[in-house]
GROMACS .gro file of C-alpha atoms in nm:
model
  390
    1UNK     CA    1   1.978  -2.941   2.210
    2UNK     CA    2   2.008  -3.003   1.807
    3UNK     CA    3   2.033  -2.819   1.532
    4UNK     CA    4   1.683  -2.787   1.468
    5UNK     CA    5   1.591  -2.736   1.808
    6UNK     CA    6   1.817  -2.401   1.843
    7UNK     CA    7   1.639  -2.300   1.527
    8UNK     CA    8   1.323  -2.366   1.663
    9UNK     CA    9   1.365  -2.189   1.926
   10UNK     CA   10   1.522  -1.883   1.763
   11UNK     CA   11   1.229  -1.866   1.587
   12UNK     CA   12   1.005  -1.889   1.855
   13UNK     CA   13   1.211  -1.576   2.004
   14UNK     CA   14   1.208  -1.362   1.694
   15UNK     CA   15   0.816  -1.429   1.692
   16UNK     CA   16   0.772  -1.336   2.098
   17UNK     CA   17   0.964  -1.010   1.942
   18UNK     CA   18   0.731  -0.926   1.670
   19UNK     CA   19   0.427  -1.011   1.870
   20UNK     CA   20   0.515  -0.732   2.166
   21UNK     CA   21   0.805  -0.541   1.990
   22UNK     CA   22   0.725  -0.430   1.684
   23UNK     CA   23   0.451  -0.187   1.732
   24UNK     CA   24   0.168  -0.440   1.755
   25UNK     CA   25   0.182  -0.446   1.403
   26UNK     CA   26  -0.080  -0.726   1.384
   27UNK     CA   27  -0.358  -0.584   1.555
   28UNK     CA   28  -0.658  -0.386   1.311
   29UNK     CA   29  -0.731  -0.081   1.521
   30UNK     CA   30  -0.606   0.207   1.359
   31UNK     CA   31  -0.865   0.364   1.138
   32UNK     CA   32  -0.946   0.716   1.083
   33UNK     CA   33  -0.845   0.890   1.447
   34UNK     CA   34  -1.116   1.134   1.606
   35UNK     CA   35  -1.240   1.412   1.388
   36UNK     CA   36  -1.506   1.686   1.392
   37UNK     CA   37  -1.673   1.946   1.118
   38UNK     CA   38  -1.494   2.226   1.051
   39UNK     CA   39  -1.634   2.542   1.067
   40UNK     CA   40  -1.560   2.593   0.735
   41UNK     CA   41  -1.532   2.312   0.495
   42UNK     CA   42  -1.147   2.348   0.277
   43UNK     CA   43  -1.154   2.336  -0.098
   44UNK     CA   44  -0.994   2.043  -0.207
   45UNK     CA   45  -0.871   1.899  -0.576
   46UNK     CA   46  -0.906   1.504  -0.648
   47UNK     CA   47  -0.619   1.405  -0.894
   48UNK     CA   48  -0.672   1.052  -1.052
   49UNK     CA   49  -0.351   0.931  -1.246
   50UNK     CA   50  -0.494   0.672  -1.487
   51UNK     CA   51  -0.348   0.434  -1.743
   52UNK     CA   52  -0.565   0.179  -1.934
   53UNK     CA   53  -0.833   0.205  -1.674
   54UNK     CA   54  -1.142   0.213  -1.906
   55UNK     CA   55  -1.227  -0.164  -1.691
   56UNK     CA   56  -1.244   0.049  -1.388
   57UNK     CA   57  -1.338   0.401  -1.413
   58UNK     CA   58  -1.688   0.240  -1.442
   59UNK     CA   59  -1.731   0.139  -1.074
   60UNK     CA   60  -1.445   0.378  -0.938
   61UNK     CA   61  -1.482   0.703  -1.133
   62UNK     CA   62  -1.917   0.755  -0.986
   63UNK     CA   63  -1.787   0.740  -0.631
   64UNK     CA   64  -1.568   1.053  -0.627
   65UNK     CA   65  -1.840   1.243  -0.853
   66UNK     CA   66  -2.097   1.106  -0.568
   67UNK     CA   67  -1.895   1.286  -0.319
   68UNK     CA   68  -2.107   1.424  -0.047
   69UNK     CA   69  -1.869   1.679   0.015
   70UNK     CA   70  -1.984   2.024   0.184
   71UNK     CA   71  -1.700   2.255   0.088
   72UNK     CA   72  -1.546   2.252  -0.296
   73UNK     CA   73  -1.429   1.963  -0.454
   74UNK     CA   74  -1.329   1.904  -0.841
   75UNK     CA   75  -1.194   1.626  -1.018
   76UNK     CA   76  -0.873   1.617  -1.220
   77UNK     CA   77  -0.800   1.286  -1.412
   78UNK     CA   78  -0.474   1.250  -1.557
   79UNK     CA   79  -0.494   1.024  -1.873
   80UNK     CA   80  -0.136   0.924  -1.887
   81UNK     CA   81  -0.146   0.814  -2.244
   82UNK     CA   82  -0.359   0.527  -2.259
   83UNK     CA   83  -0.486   0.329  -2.548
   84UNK     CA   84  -0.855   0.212  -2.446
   85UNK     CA   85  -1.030   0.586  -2.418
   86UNK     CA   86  -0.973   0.622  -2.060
   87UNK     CA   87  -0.958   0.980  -2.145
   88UNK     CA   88  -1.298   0.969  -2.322
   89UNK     CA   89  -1.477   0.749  -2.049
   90UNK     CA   90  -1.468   0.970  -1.772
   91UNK     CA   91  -1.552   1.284  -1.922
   92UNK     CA   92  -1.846   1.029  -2.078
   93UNK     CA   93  -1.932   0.937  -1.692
   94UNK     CA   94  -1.887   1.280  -1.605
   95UNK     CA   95  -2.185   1.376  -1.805
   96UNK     CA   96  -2.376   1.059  -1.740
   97UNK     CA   97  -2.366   1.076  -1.353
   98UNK     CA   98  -2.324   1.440  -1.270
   99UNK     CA   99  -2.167   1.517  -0.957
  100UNK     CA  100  -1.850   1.661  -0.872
  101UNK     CA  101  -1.672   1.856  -1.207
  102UNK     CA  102  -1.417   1.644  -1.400
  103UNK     CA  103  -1.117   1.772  -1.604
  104UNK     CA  104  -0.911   1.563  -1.819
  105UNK     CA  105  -0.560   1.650  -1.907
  106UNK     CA  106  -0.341   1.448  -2.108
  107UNK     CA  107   0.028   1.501  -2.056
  108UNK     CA  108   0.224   1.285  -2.298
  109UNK     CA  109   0.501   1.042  -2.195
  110UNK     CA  110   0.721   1.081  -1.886
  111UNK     CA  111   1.001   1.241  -1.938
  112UNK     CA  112   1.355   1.188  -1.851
  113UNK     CA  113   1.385   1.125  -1.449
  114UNK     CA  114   1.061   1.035  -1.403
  115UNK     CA  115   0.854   0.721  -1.344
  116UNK     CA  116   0.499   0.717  -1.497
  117UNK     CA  117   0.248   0.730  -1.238
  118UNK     CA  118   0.460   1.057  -1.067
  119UNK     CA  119   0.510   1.203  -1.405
  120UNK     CA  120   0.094   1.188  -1.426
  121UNK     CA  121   0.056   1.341  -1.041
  122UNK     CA  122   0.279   1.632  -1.135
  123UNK     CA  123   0.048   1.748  -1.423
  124UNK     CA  124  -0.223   1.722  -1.216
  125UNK     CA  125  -0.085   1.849  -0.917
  126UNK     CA  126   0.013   2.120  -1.116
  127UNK     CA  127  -0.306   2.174  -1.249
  128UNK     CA  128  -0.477   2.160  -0.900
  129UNK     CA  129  -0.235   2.413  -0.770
  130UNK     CA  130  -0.301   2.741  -1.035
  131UNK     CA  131  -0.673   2.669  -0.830
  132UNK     CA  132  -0.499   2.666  -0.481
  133UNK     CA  133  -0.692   2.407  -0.309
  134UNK     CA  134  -0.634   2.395   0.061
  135UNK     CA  135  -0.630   1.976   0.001
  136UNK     CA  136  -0.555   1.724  -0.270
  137UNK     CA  137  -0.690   1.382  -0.261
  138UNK     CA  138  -0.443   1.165  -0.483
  139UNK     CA  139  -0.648   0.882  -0.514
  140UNK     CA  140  -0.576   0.543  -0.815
  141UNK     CA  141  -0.858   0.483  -1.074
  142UNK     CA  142  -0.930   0.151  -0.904
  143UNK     CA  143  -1.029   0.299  -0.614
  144UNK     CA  144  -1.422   0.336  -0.511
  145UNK     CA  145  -1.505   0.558  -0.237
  146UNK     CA  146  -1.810   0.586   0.023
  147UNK     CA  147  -1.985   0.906  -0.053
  148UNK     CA  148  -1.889   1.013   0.295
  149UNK     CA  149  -1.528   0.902   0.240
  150UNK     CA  150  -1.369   1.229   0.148
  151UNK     CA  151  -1.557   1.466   0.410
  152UNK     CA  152  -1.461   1.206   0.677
  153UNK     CA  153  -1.106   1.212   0.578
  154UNK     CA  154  -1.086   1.628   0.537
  155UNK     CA  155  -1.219   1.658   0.889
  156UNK     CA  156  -0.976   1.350   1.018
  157UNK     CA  157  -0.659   1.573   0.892
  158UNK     CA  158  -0.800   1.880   1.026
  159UNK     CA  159  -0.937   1.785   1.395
  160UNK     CA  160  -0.564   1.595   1.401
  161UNK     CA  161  -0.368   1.862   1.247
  162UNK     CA  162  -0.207   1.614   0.984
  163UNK     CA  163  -0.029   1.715   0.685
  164UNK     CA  164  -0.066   1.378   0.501
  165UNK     CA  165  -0.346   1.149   0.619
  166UNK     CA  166  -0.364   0.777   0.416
  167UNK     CA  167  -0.604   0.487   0.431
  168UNK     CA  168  -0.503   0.165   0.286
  169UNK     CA  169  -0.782   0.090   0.087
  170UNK     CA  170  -0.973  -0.278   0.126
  171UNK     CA  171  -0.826  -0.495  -0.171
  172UNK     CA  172  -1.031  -0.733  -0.299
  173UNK     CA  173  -1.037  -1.068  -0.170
  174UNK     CA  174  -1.302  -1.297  -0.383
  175UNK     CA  175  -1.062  -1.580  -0.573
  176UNK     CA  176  -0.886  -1.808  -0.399
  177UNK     CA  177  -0.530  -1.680  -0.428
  178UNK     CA  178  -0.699  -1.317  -0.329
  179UNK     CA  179  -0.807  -1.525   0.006
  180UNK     CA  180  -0.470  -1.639   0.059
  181UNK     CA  181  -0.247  -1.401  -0.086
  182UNK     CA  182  -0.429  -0.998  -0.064
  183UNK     CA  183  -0.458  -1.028   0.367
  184UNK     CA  184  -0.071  -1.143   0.372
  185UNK     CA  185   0.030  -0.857   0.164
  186UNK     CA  186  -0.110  -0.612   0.406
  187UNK     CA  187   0.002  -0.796   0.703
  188UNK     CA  188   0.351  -0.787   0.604
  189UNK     CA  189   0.314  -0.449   0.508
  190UNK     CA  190   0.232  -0.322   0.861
  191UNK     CA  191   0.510  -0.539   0.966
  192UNK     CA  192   0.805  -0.325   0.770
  193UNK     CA  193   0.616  -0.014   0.884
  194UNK     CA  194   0.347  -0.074   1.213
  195UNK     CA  195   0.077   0.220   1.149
  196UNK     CA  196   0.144   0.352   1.549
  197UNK     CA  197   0.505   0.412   1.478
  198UNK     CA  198   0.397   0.600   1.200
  199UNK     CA  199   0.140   0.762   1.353
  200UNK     CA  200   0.341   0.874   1.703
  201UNK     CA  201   0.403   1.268   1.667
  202UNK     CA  202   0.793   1.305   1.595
  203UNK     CA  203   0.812   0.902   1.455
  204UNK     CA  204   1.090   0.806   1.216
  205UNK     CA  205   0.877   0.539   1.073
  206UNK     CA  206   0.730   0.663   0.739
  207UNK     CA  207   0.490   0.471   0.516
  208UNK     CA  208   0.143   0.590   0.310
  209UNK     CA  209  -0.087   0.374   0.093
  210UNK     CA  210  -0.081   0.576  -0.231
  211UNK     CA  211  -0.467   0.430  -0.340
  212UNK     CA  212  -0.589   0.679  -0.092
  213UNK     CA  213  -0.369   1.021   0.021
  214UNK     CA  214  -0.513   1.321   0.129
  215UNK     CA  215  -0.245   1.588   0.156
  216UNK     CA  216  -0.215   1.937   0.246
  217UNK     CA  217  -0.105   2.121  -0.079
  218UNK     CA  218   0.136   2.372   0.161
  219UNK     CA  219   0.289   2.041   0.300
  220UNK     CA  220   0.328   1.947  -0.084
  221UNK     CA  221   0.464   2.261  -0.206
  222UNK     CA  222   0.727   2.215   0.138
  223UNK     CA  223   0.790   1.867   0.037
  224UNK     CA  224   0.883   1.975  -0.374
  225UNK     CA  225   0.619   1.681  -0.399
  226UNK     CA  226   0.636   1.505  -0.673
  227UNK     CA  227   0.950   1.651  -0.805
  228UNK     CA  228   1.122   1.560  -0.534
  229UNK     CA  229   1.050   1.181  -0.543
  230UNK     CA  230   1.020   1.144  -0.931
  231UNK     CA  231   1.248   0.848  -0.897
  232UNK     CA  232   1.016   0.660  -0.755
  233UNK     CA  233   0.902   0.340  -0.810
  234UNK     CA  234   0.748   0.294  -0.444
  235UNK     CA  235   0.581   0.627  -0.434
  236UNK     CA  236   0.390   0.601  -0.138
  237UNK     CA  237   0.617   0.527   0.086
  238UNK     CA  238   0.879   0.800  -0.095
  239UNK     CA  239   0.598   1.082  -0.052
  240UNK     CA  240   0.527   0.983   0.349
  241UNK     CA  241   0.888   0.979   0.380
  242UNK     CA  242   0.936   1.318   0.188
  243UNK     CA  243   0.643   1.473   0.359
  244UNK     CA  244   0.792   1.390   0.763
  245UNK     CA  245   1.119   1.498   0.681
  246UNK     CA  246   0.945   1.819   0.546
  247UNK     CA  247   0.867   1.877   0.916
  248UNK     CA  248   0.500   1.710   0.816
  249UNK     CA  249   0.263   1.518   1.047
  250UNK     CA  250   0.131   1.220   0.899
  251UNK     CA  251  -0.136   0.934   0.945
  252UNK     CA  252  -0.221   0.597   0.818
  253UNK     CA  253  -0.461   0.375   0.861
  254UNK     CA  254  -0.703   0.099   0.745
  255UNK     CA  255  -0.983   0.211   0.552
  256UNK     CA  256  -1.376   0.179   0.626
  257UNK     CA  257  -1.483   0.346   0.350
  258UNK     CA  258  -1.251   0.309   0.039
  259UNK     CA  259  -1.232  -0.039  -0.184
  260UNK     CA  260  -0.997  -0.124  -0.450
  261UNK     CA  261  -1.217  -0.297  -0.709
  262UNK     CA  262  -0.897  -0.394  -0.906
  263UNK     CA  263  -0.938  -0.802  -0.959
  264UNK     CA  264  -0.665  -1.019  -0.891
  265UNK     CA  265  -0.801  -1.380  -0.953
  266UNK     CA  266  -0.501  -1.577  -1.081
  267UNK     CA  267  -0.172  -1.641  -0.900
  268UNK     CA  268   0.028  -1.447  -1.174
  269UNK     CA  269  -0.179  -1.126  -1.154
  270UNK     CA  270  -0.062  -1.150  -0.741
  271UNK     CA  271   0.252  -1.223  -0.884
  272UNK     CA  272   0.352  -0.910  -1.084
  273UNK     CA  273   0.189  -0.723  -0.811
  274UNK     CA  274   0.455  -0.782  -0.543
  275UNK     CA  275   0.743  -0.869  -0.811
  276UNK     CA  276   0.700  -0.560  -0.933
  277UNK     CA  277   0.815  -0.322  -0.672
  278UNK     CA  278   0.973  -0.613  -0.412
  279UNK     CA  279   1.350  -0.566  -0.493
  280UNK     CA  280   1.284  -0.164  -0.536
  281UNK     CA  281   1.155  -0.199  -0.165
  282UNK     CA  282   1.528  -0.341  -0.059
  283UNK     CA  283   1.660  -0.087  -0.252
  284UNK     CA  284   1.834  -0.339  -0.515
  285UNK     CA  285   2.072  -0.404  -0.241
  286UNK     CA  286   2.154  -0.799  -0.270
  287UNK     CA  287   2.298  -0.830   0.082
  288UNK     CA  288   1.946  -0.743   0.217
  289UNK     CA  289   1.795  -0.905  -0.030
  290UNK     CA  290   2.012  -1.235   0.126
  291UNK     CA  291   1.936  -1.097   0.424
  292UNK     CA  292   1.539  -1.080   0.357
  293UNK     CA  293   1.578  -1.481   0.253
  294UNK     CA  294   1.715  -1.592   0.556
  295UNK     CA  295   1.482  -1.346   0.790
  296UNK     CA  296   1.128  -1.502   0.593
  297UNK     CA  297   1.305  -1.888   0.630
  298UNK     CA  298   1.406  -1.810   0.984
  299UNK     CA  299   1.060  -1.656   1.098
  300UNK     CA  300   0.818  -1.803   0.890
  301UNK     CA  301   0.918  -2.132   0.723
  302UNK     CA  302   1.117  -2.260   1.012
  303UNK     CA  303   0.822  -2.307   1.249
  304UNK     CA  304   0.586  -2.581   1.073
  305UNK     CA  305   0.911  -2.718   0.921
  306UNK     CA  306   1.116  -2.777   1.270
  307UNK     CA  307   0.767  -2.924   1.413
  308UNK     CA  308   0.713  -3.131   1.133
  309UNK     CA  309   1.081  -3.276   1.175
  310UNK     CA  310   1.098  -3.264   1.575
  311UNK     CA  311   0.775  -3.488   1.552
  312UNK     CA  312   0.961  -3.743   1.334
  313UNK     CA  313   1.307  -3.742   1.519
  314UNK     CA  314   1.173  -3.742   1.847
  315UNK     CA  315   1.283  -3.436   1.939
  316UNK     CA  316   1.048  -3.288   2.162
  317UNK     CA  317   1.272  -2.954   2.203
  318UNK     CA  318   1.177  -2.880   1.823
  319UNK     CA  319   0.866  -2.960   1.779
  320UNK     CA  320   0.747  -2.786   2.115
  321UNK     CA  321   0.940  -2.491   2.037
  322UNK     CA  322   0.847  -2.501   1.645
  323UNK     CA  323   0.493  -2.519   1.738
  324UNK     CA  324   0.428  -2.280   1.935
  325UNK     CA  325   0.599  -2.022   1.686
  326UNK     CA  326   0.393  -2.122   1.408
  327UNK     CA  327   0.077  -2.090   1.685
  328UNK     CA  328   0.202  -1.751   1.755
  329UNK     CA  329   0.244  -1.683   1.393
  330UNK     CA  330  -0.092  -1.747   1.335
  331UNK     CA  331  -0.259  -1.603   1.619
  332UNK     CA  332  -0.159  -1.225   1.486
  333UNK     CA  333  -0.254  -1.316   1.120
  334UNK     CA  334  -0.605  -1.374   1.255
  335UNK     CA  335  -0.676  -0.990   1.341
  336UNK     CA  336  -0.602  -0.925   0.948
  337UNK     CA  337  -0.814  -1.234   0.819
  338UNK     CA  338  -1.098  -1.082   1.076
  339UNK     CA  339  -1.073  -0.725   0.912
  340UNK     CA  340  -1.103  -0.907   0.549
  341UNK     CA  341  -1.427  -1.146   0.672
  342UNK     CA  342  -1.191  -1.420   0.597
  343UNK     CA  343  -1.207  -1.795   0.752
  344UNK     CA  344  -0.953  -1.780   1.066
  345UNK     CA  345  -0.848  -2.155   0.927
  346UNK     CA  346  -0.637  -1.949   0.656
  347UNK     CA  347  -0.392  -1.812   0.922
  348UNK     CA  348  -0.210  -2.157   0.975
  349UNK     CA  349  -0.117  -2.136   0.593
  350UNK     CA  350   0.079  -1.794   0.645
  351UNK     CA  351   0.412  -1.983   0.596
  352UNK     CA  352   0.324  -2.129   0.219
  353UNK     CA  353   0.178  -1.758   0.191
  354UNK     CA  354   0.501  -1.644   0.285
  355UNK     CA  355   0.710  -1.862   0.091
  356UNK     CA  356   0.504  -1.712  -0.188
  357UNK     CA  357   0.625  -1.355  -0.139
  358UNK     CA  358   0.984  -1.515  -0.082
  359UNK     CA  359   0.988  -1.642  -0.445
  360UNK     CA  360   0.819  -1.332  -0.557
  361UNK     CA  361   1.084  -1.127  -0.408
  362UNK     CA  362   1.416  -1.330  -0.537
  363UNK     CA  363   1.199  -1.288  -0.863
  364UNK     CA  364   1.191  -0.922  -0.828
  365UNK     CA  365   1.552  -0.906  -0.788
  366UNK     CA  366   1.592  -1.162  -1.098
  367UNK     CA  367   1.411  -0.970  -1.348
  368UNK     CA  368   1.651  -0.622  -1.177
  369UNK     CA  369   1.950  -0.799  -1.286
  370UNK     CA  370   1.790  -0.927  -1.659
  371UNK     CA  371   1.809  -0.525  -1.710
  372UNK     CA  372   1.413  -0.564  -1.692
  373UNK     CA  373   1.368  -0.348  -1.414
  374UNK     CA  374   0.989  -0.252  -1.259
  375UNK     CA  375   0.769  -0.286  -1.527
  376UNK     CA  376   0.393  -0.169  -1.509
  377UNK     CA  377   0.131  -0.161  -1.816
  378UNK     CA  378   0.368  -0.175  -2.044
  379UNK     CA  379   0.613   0.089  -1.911
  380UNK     CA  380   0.958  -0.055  -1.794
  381UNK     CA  381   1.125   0.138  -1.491
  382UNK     CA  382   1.522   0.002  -1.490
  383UNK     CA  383   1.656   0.246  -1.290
  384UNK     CA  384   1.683   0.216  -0.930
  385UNK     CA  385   1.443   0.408  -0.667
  386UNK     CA  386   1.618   0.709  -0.566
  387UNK     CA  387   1.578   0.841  -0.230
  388UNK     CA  388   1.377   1.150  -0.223
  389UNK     CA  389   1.577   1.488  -0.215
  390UNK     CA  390   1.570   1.627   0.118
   0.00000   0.00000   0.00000
């Protein structure tokens, strides 16, 4: 056989692989797992870390104060020093809509050690502990709930006896790079960590989806969460991982009944996105980062490319083998596309999707080395992501 052929047909391998050996990572099926009423409804605390969000507290901020919650819930919204009266808009909202109490704290810059959004959750954390909540719902100010979304998920963690239960909120998916670029990133996502490995009892896989945490505040205090991930630039996946080897049980899922309502509808909003945390996620290592780069070429670009070229060479090897990895390929992007009420005639364009995130990740790394490090709103993280203290 050629060249391309024995590429081809790696590929075709690797993607046989993923398809039956890497937790069925493609399929949509794990949402919240069988729950039931408690007897007796646990107080919990709702801390919002917010930055500049005066855009969305609008359409996200109502939802948590429309909480149809039995037991006691409060609100504590952490204004982490933001200059368009983020502050002054929710306790504004507060009053308007009723609902669930609100209290704004302001905590001034991070300090040393600390990256911004954990810096935020450790004030209110703090906070929500002097009022010892049995829960705390750490949930982003772009994030609109269901008004059943918070009993459904208290009762989830209970009737499963989970320390940490997470939903990966809906993004939005309305422009045309949302349509091709928002399903990808939460395919690949469950790729590097399938939700049934994390979800087995005693699994080594860790991941959360930090829009949308609900967390026992024992397992916290066990954990040293935040403190003990305050390096963080990932800090969902740092808080699942510091949670488990806590001796915590954890959960994640897609959501039902959580949105993000954050728009996305240019390319280089996407962009800065994934850039922004894509090198932190190969922990600034350059040999997986090479690594990474050859893996996406291998599995995704090779397929349409070694058809493409076995067509034109007459080599029947490739193209037969490069075909039917790129129909695999798209066969368990459809499952994703069908959970975001997207046209299945998008999942033949995951390898330009994925040559996307390549460049967005060699990016990443590029703006690591420029000394530029993870920069979000206006706060620059340079610093690699520690590993949380165990």
């Amino acid at each position: 056989m050629s060249a391309v052929a024995w590429i081809a047909v790696g590929s075709l391998v690797a993607w046989v692989w993923l398809l039956l050996g890497q937790g069925f990572f493609w399929r949509t099926d794990q949402r919240l797992p069988s729950r039931a009423a408690p007897a007796q409804w646990p107080s919990v605390a709702i801390v919002v870390p917010a930055r500049d969000e005066a855009d969305m507290l609008p359409v996200s901020l109502p939802s948590l104060l429309a909480q149809d919650y039995p037991g006691h819930a409060e609100i504590i919204l952490v204004d982490d020093c933001s200059k368009d009266g983020t502050g002054a808009l929710a306790r504004e909202l507060s009053v308007r809509c009723g609902g669930l109490p609100v209290t704004v704290v302001s905590p001034g810059e991070p300090g040393p050690g600390w990256t911004g959004k954990l810096w935020a959750l450790r004030h209110g954390i703090a906070l929500a502990r002097s009022r010892e909540p049995e829960y705390l719902l750490l949930t982003d100010a772009d994030i609109a709930h269901e008004p059943d979304s918070l009993r459904e998920l208290v009762a989830a963690a209970g009737s499963g006896g989970f320390d940490l239960v997470s939903q990966m909120a809906r993004l939005r998916v309305e422009s045309v790079w949302e349509r091709l670029v928002v399903p990808a990133f939460v395919y690949f996502f469950s790729q590097l960590y399938p939700f049934r490995w994390v979800n087995r009892a005693g699994a080594r896989t860790a991941a959360a989806a930090g829009g949308c945490v609900l967390l026992r505040t024992e397992a916290a205090v066990r954990a040293r969460v935040p403190e003990s991930i305050r390096q963080a630039v990932i800090d969902d996946v740092s808080l699942a991982r510091a949670v488990q080897g806590s001796g915590g049980r954890i959960w994640l899922g897609l959501a039902e009944r959580v949105d993000s309502v954050r728009p996305y509808p240019r390319l280089g909003d996407l962009w800065r996105m994934v850039s922004r945390s894509a090198y932190a996620q190969l922990r600034h290592n350059p040999l997986v980062l090479l690594g990474t780069v050859l893996g996406l070429a291998v599995i995704y670009l090779a397929p349409p490319v070694t058809l493409v070229a076995g067509l034109l060479a007459g080599d029947p090897p490739a193209a037969w083998a490069g075909g039917v990895a790129w129909a695999v390929m798209a066969g368990t992007y459809m499952p994703v596309l069908g959970y975001y009420r997207q046209s299945l005639w998008l999942a033949p364009l995951l390898p330009f999707t994925a040559l996307l995130y390549l460049l967005m990740t060699v990016d990443s790394a590029v703006q690591h080395y420029r000394g530029r490090g993870a920069a979000w709103k206006g706060r620059t993280y340079a610093r690699p992501e520690a590993a949380p203290d165990q």
